[in-house]
Amino acid sequence: MSGAAAAAPPGNSLDCPSTDVLMSYQFEFRPYHRRFQQPVHTHYGEWQVRDGLILKLTDEDGRSGFGEVAPLPWFGSETFEQALDFCEQLPGQLSDHAVPSLLPTLPACQFGLESVFGSLERKLRPIHLPNAQCSVLLPRGEAALECWQPLWQQGHRVFKCKIGVGPIATEMDWLDRLLGQLPLGAKLRLDANGGLNELAARQWLDWCDRNGQRIEFLEQPLPPNDFDTLMRLNYRYHTPIALDESIASLEQLKAHFHRGWDGVYIIKAAIMGSPQRLQHFYHKYPIDLVISSVFETAVGRQALIRLAIDLAMAYPDIPHRALGLGTQQWFTNAGLSQ
Ligand code: MG
């Protein structure tokens, strides 16, 4: 094997079940460029096109499995170009005894490859996720007031809004109006993408606490390097704080857990590397988590739903939060293109 795969350290290969018979798989991949219906505005700026790769494995009996590589470089994953380079260096035939070893710097590729083998092994039909179990991202500002109603009618009960982009007073004004419109059963998640300072975070947490149980959590109010303040704020306020940017990799997730974080964990599993390693960690430490989207296609979404079900089945008696996978309406159905 050549290139990135050959440069990987030994012992870092994916954990595939061993079989007595060496199976051979045809490996194919296809890049995609998927334009948002309207750009996603976050603290990082404007995002217009989602670039990723669809992976396909076909076994000797002609059965196929699919996986997705959906990088998010501003979250610390590889870039689309690095993922494309890696896939171009993979051989056209893979065996389950020669699954490529991956560098930790290619977490989205690792997730995609492990998923594609998993999807082939399980031979399962697509799983439908009820909207009630899935939070949905609203556009910012006035547009949110016009958007929530059809989503509510489709069964969504948890809505998510990005904050920390405009002036606090303006954002609180449209969120107050949104809360005034939302039925009592609705919950709101706020996401600042690490874009607040401590004073602004306190203003937002005061606002959240004033709105009581209607705010499910405030996501990443401060940058990842401000962990001690995040800990203090999580202790001080009733509204839970969720970490997202702070835990972009499995190593960071473990580090924050062992430093004592007992708030919510947002898990962008598609850029966290091996889903099996994530499962092992969760089986040992059942943290309060939300499996969350990085704007994958239906292929990556299926892998995330299966992962969420596996995690939930490990601890069926504890309540599980709605998944953060309500992003499909941000794309046109015909949005896939090469
Ligand atoms: Mg977030």
CSV table of C-alpha atoms and ligand atoms in Angstrom, one decimal:
chain,number,residue,atom,x,y,z
A,1,MET,CA,0.0,0.0,0.0
A,2,SER,CA,1.3,3.5,-0.8
A,3,GLY,CA,1.1,7.0,0.6
A,4,ALA,CA,-0.8,8.0,3.7
A,5,ALA,CA,-1.9,4.4,4.5
A,6,ALA,CA,1.7,3.1,4.4
A,7,ALA,CA,2.9,5.9,6.6
A,8,ALA,CA,0.5,5.0,9.4
A,9,PRO,CA,1.9,3.6,12.6
A,10,PRO,CA,1.4,-0.1,13.2
A,11,GLY,CA,-1.4,-1.2,15.5
A,12,ASN,CA,-3.7,1.5,14.4
A,13,SER,CA,-5.7,-0.5,12.0
A,14,LEU,CA,-9.5,-0.7,12.2
A,15,ASP,CA,-10.9,-3.5,14.3
A,16,CYS,CA,-12.7,-5.8,11.9
A,17,PRO,CA,-13.8,-9.2,13.0
A,18,SER,CA,-11.4,-11.9,11.7
A,19,THR,CA,-12.7,-14.5,9.5
A,20,ASP,CA,-11.2,-17.8,8.4
A,21,VAL,CA,-11.8,-17.0,4.8
A,22,LEU,CA,-10.0,-13.9,3.3
A,23,MET,CA,-12.7,-11.8,1.7
A,24,SER,CA,-11.9,-9.4,-1.1
A,25,TYR,CA,-13.8,-6.2,-1.6
A,26,GLN,CA,-13.9,-3.8,-4.5
A,27,PHE,CA,-13.4,-0.3,-3.2
A,28,GLU,CA,-14.8,2.8,-5.0
A,29,PHE,CA,-15.3,6.4,-3.9
A,30,ARG,CA,-17.0,9.5,-5.4
A,31,PRO,CA,-16.5,13.1,-4.3
A,32,TYR,CA,-19.6,15.2,-3.9
A,33,HIS,CA,-20.2,19.0,-3.6
A,34,ARG,CA,-23.5,19.8,-2.1
A,35,ARG,CA,-24.7,23.4,-2.0
A,36,PHE,CA,-26.8,24.6,0.9
A,37,GLN,CA,-30.2,26.1,0.0
A,38,GLN,CA,-29.1,29.1,2.0
A,39,PRO,CA,-25.6,29.5,3.5
A,40,VAL,CA,-25.1,28.3,7.1
A,41,HIS,CA,-24.1,31.3,9.3
A,42,THR,CA,-22.0,30.5,12.3
A,43,HIS,CA,-19.3,32.2,14.4
A,44,TYR,CA,-16.8,30.8,11.8
A,45,GLY,CA,-18.5,32.6,8.9
A,46,GLU,CA,-20.6,31.6,6.0
A,47,TRP,CA,-20.6,28.1,4.7
A,48,GLN,CA,-22.0,27.6,1.2
A,49,VAL,CA,-21.0,24.1,-0.1
A,50,ARG,CA,-20.6,20.8,1.8
A,51,ASP,CA,-17.7,18.8,0.2
A,52,GLY,CA,-17.3,15.1,1.0
A,53,LEU,CA,-16.9,11.6,-0.3
A,54,ILE,CA,-19.1,8.6,-0.6
A,55,LEU,CA,-17.3,5.3,-0.2
A,56,LYS,CA,-18.6,2.0,-1.6
A,57,LEU,CA,-17.4,-1.6,-1.0
A,58,THR,CA,-18.7,-4.5,-3.0
A,59,ASP,CA,-18.0,-8.0,-1.8
A,60,GLU,CA,-17.5,-11.1,-4.0
A,61,ASP,CA,-21.2,-11.9,-3.9
A,62,GLY,CA,-22.0,-8.5,-5.4
A,63,ARG,CA,-23.4,-7.0,-2.2
A,64,SER,CA,-22.5,-3.4,-1.5
A,65,GLY,CA,-22.1,-1.2,1.5
A,66,PHE,CA,-21.7,2.5,1.7
A,67,GLY,CA,-19.9,5.0,3.9
A,68,GLU,CA,-19.2,8.7,4.0
A,69,VAL,CA,-16.2,10.9,4.6
A,70,ALA,CA,-17.5,14.4,5.7
A,71,PRO,CA,-14.6,16.5,6.9
A,72,LEU,CA,-14.9,19.6,8.9
A,73,PRO,CA,-11.4,21.2,8.9
A,74,TRP,CA,-12.3,24.2,11.1
A,75,PHE,CA,-13.2,21.6,13.8
A,76,GLY,CA,-9.8,20.0,13.5
A,77,SER,CA,-10.5,17.2,11.0
A,78,GLU,CA,-8.6,16.7,7.8
A,79,THR,CA,-9.6,18.9,4.8
A,80,PHE,CA,-11.6,17.6,1.9
A,81,GLU,CA,-8.5,17.6,-0.3
A,82,GLN,CA,-6.5,15.5,2.3
A,83,ALA,CA,-9.4,13.0,2.4
A,84,LEU,CA,-9.5,12.9,-1.4
A,85,ASP,CA,-5.7,12.3,-1.6
A,86,PHE,CA,-6.1,9.5,0.9
A,87,CYS,CA,-8.9,7.8,-1.0
A,88,GLU,CA,-7.0,8.1,-4.3
A,89,GLN,CA,-4.1,6.3,-2.7
A,90,LEU,CA,-6.1,3.3,-1.6
A,91,PRO,CA,-6.1,0.2,-3.8
A,92,GLY,CA,-9.1,-0.8,-5.8
A,93,GLN,CA,-9.3,-4.1,-3.9
A,94,LEU,CA,-9.4,-4.3,-0.1
A,95,SER,CA,-9.5,-7.3,2.1
A,96,ASP,CA,-10.9,-7.5,5.6
A,97,HIS,CA,-7.4,-8.6,6.7
A,98,ALA,CA,-5.8,-5.6,5.1
A,99,VAL,CA,-8.1,-2.7,6.1
A,100,PRO,CA,-5.9,0.4,5.7
A,101,SER,CA,-4.4,1.8,8.8
A,102,LEU,CA,-5.2,5.4,9.3
A,103,LEU,CA,-3.3,8.3,10.8
A,104,PRO,CA,-5.1,10.0,13.6
A,105,THR,CA,-5.0,13.1,11.4
A,106,LEU,CA,-7.6,11.5,9.1
A,107,PRO,CA,-10.5,11.0,11.5
A,108,ALA,CA,-13.3,11.6,8.9
A,109,CYS,CA,-11.7,9.0,6.7
A,110,GLN,CA,-11.4,6.6,9.6
A,111,PHE,CA,-15.1,7.0,10.4
A,112,GLY,CA,-16.1,6.6,6.7
A,113,LEU,CA,-14.0,3.4,6.2
A,114,GLU,CA,-15.1,1.8,9.4
A,115,SER,CA,-18.7,2.7,8.5
A,116,VAL,CA,-18.5,1.2,5.1
A,117,PHE,CA,-17.3,-2.1,6.4
A,118,GLY,CA,-20.0,-2.0,9.1
A,119,SER,CA,-22.7,-1.3,6.7
A,120,LEU,CA,-21.6,-4.3,4.6
A,121,GLU,CA,-21.5,-6.6,7.6
A,122,ARG,CA,-24.9,-5.7,8.9
A,123,LYS,CA,-26.8,-5.8,5.6
A,124,LEU,CA,-29.5,-3.7,7.2
A,125,ARG,CA,-32.2,-1.6,5.6
A,126,PRO,CA,-32.2,2.2,6.2
A,127,ILE,CA,-33.5,3.3,9.5
A,128,HIS,CA,-36.2,6.0,9.7
A,129,LEU,CA,-35.6,8.5,12.5
A,130,PRO,CA,-38.8,10.0,13.8
A,131,ASN,CA,-38.6,13.8,13.8
A,132,ALA,CA,-39.5,13.8,17.5
A,133,GLN,CA,-36.1,12.2,18.2
A,134,CYS,CA,-34.2,14.7,16.2
A,135,SER,CA,-33.5,18.4,16.9
A,136,VAL,CA,-33.7,20.7,13.9
A,137,LEU,CA,-31.5,23.7,13.1
A,138,LEU,CA,-33.4,27.0,12.5
A,139,PRO,CA,-32.1,29.9,10.4
A,140,ARG,CA,-31.1,32.9,12.4
A,141,GLY,CA,-33.2,36.0,13.1
A,142,GLU,CA,-36.6,36.7,11.6
A,143,ALA,CA,-36.4,33.7,9.3
A,144,ALA,CA,-36.6,31.4,12.4
A,145,LEU,CA,-40.0,32.9,13.2
A,146,GLU,CA,-41.2,31.9,9.8
A,147,CYS,CA,-39.7,28.4,9.8
A,148,TRP,CA,-40.5,26.7,13.0
A,149,GLN,CA,-44.2,26.0,12.4
A,150,PRO,CA,-44.0,23.6,9.5
A,151,LEU,CA,-41.2,21.8,11.3
A,152,TRP,CA,-43.3,21.5,14.4
A,153,GLN,CA,-46.1,20.1,12.3
A,154,GLN,CA,-43.7,17.5,10.9
A,155,GLY,CA,-43.1,16.3,14.5
A,156,HIS,CA,-40.0,18.2,15.6
A,157,ARG,CA,-40.0,19.3,19.2
A,158,VAL,CA,-36.4,20.4,19.7
A,159,PHE,CA,-35.1,23.4,17.8
A,160,LYS,CA,-31.6,24.7,17.6
A,161,CYS,CA,-30.4,28.3,17.0
A,162,LYS,CA,-27.0,29.7,16.4
A,163,ILE,CA,-26.1,32.7,18.6
A,164,GLY,CA,-23.0,34.8,19.1
A,165,VAL,CA,-23.1,36.2,15.5
A,166,GLY,CA,-24.9,39.5,16.0
A,167,PRO,CA,-25.4,41.9,18.9
A,168,ILE,CA,-26.8,40.2,22.1
A,169,ALA,CA,-29.8,42.5,22.4
A,170,THR,CA,-30.9,41.8,18.8
A,171,GLU,CA,-30.4,38.0,19.2
A,172,MET,CA,-32.3,37.9,22.5
A,173,ASP,CA,-35.1,39.9,20.9
A,174,TRP,CA,-35.8,37.5,18.1
A,175,LEU,CA,-35.3,34.5,20.4
A,176,ASP,CA,-37.8,36.0,22.9
A,177,ARG,CA,-40.3,36.3,20.1
A,178,LEU,CA,-39.6,32.8,19.0
A,179,LEU,CA,-40.1,31.4,22.5
A,180,GLY,CA,-43.4,33.4,22.6
A,181,GLN,CA,-44.6,31.6,19.5
A,182,LEU,CA,-43.3,28.1,20.3
A,183,PRO,CA,-45.8,25.7,21.9
A,184,LEU,CA,-45.0,24.7,25.5
A,185,GLY,CA,-43.7,21.3,24.5
A,186,ALA,CA,-41.0,22.7,22.4
A,187,LYS,CA,-37.4,23.0,23.6
A,188,LEU,CA,-34.6,25.2,22.4
A,189,ARG,CA,-30.9,24.5,22.1
A,190,LEU,CA,-28.6,27.5,21.7
A,191,ASP,CA,-25.2,27.2,20.1
A,192,ALA,CA,-22.6,30.0,20.3
A,193,ASN,CA,-19.8,28.0,18.6
A,194,GLY,CA,-17.3,29.3,21.2
A,195,GLY,CA,-17.9,32.9,20.1
A,196,LEU,CA,-18.8,34.6,23.5
A,197,ASN,CA,-16.7,36.1,26.2
A,198,GLU,CA,-17.4,35.4,29.8
A,199,LEU,CA,-19.6,38.5,30.3
A,200,ALA,CA,-21.7,37.6,27.3
A,201,ALA,CA,-21.9,34.0,28.3
A,202,ARG,CA,-23.2,35.0,31.7
A,203,GLN,CA,-25.8,37.3,30.0
A,204,TRP,CA,-27.0,34.4,27.9
A,205,LEU,CA,-27.0,31.9,30.8
A,206,ASP,CA,-29.1,34.4,32.8
A,207,TRP,CA,-31.5,34.6,29.9
A,208,CYS,CA,-31.6,30.8,29.6
A,209,ASP,CA,-32.3,30.4,33.3
A,210,ARG,CA,-35.1,33.0,33.1
A,211,ASN,CA,-36.7,30.8,30.5
A,212,GLY,CA,-36.5,27.8,32.7
A,213,GLN,CA,-36.9,24.4,31.3
A,214,ARG,CA,-37.5,25.6,27.8
A,215,ILE,CA,-33.8,25.9,27.0
A,216,GLU,CA,-32.4,22.5,26.9
A,217,PHE,CA,-28.7,23.6,26.9
A,218,LEU,CA,-26.3,26.3,25.8
A,219,GLU,CA,-23.7,24.9,23.5
A,220,GLN,CA,-20.0,26.0,23.7
A,221,PRO,CA,-20.5,29.5,24.9
A,222,LEU,CA,-16.7,30.0,25.3
A,223,PRO,CA,-13.7,28.9,23.3
A,224,PRO,CA,-12.2,25.5,24.1
A,225,ASN,CA,-9.2,27.0,25.8
A,226,ASP,CA,-11.4,28.5,28.5
A,227,PHE,CA,-12.2,25.2,30.2
A,228,ASP,CA,-12.0,26.4,33.8
A,229,THR,CA,-14.5,29.1,33.2
A,230,LEU,CA,-16.8,26.7,31.3
A,231,MET,CA,-16.6,24.4,34.4
A,232,ARG,CA,-17.5,27.3,36.7
A,233,LEU,CA,-20.4,28.5,34.6
A,234,ASN,CA,-21.8,24.9,34.3
A,235,TYR,CA,-21.7,24.7,38.1
A,236,ARG,CA,-23.2,28.2,38.6
A,237,TYR,CA,-26.2,28.1,36.3
A,238,HIS,CA,-29.3,25.8,36.0
A,239,THR,CA,-29.2,25.6,32.3
A,240,PRO,CA,-26.7,22.9,31.3
A,241,ILE,CA,-23.7,23.7,29.1
A,242,ALA,CA,-22.8,21.4,26.3
A,243,LEU,CA,-19.2,21.1,24.9
A,244,ASP,CA,-18.8,20.8,21.2
A,245,GLU,CA,-15.7,22.5,19.8
A,246,SER,CA,-13.8,21.5,23.0
A,247,ILE,CA,-14.3,17.8,22.2
A,248,ALA,CA,-13.7,17.6,18.4
A,249,SER,CA,-11.7,14.4,18.8
A,250,LEU,CA,-12.1,11.3,20.9
A,251,GLU,CA,-8.9,12.1,22.7
A,252,GLN,CA,-10.2,15.6,23.6
A,253,LEU,CA,-13.5,14.0,24.7
A,254,LYS,CA,-11.6,11.6,27.1
A,255,ALA,CA,-9.4,14.4,28.4
A,256,HIS,CA,-12.5,16.6,29.3
A,257,PHE,CA,-14.2,13.7,30.9
A,258,HIS,CA,-11.2,12.9,33.1
A,259,ARG,CA,-10.9,16.6,34.0
A,260,GLY,CA,-14.4,16.3,35.5
A,261,TRP,CA,-16.8,17.7,32.8
A,262,ASP,CA,-20.3,16.6,33.9
A,263,GLY,CA,-22.3,18.7,31.4
A,264,VAL,CA,-23.5,17.6,28.0
A,265,TYR,CA,-21.2,16.3,25.3
A,266,ILE,CA,-21.9,17.1,21.6
A,267,ILE,CA,-20.5,14.2,19.6
A,268,LYS,CA,-19.7,14.9,15.9
A,269,ALA,CA,-19.0,11.3,15.4
A,270,ALA,CA,-18.3,11.6,11.7
A,271,ILE,CA,-15.1,13.6,12.4
A,272,MET,CA,-14.2,11.7,15.6
A,273,GLY,CA,-12.4,8.7,14.0
A,274,SER,CA,-13.3,5.2,15.0
A,275,PRO,CA,-16.9,4.7,16.0
A,276,GLN,CA,-15.9,1.4,17.7
A,277,ARG,CA,-13.5,3.3,20.0
A,278,LEU,CA,-16.2,5.8,20.8
A,279,GLN,CA,-18.6,2.9,21.7
A,280,HIS,CA,-16.0,1.3,23.9
A,281,PHE,CA,-15.6,4.6,25.8
A,282,TYR,CA,-19.3,5.1,26.2
A,283,HIS,CA,-19.8,1.5,27.4
A,284,LYS,CA,-17.4,2.3,30.2
A,285,TYR,CA,-18.5,5.9,30.9
A,286,PRO,CA,-22.2,6.6,29.9
A,287,ILE,CA,-21.8,10.4,29.5
A,288,ASP,CA,-24.7,12.7,28.7
A,289,LEU,CA,-24.3,13.0,25.0
A,290,VAL,CA,-26.0,14.2,21.8
A,291,ILE,CA,-24.9,12.6,18.5
A,292,SER,CA,-24.7,15.5,16.1
A,293,SER,CA,-24.5,16.2,12.4
A,294,VAL,CA,-21.7,17.7,10.4
A,295,PHE,CA,-24.1,18.1,7.4
A,296,GLU,CA,-23.6,14.7,6.0
A,297,THR,CA,-25.7,13.1,3.3
A,298,ALA,CA,-28.2,10.3,4.0
A,299,VAL,CA,-25.2,7.8,3.9
A,300,GLY,CA,-23.4,9.4,6.8
A,301,ARG,CA,-26.7,10.0,8.6
A,302,GLN,CA,-27.5,6.3,8.5
A,303,ALA,CA,-24.2,5.5,10.1
A,304,LEU,CA,-24.8,8.1,12.8
A,305,ILE,CA,-28.3,6.8,13.5
A,306,ARG,CA,-27.0,3.2,13.9
A,307,LEU,CA,-24.3,4.4,16.2
A,308,ALA,CA,-26.8,6.3,18.3
A,309,ILE,CA,-29.0,3.2,18.5
A,310,ASP,CA,-26.0,1.1,19.6
A,311,LEU,CA,-25.2,3.6,22.3
A,312,ALA,CA,-28.8,3.9,23.5
A,313,MET,CA,-29.1,0.1,23.7
A,314,ALA,CA,-26.1,-0.1,25.9
A,315,TYR,CA,-28.0,1.8,28.6
A,316,PRO,CA,-31.7,1.5,27.8
A,317,ASP,CA,-32.8,2.7,31.2
A,318,ILE,CA,-31.3,6.2,31.0
A,319,PRO,CA,-33.1,9.0,29.0
A,320,HIS,CA,-31.5,9.9,25.7
A,321,ARG,CA,-31.5,13.3,24.2
A,322,ALA,CA,-32.8,14.1,20.7
A,323,LEU,CA,-30.2,13.5,18.1
A,324,GLY,CA,-28.6,16.6,16.4
A,325,LEU,CA,-29.3,15.3,12.9
A,326,GLY,CA,-32.0,17.7,11.7
A,327,THR,CA,-30.1,19.3,8.9
A,328,GLN,CA,-31.6,17.7,5.8
A,329,GLN,CA,-33.9,20.6,5.0
A,330,TRP,CA,-30.8,22.8,4.5
A,331,PHE,CA,-30.1,21.0,1.2
A,332,THR,CA,-32.1,20.7,-1.9
A,333,ASN,CA,-33.0,17.1,-2.8
A,334,ALA,CA,-31.1,17.5,-6.0
A,335,GLY,CA,-28.2,19.1,-4.3
A,336,LEU,CA,-25.7,16.3,-4.9
A,337,SER,CA,-23.3,17.0,-7.7
A,338,GLN,CA,-19.8,16.1,-8.6
B,1,MG,MG,-22.1,23.2,18.0
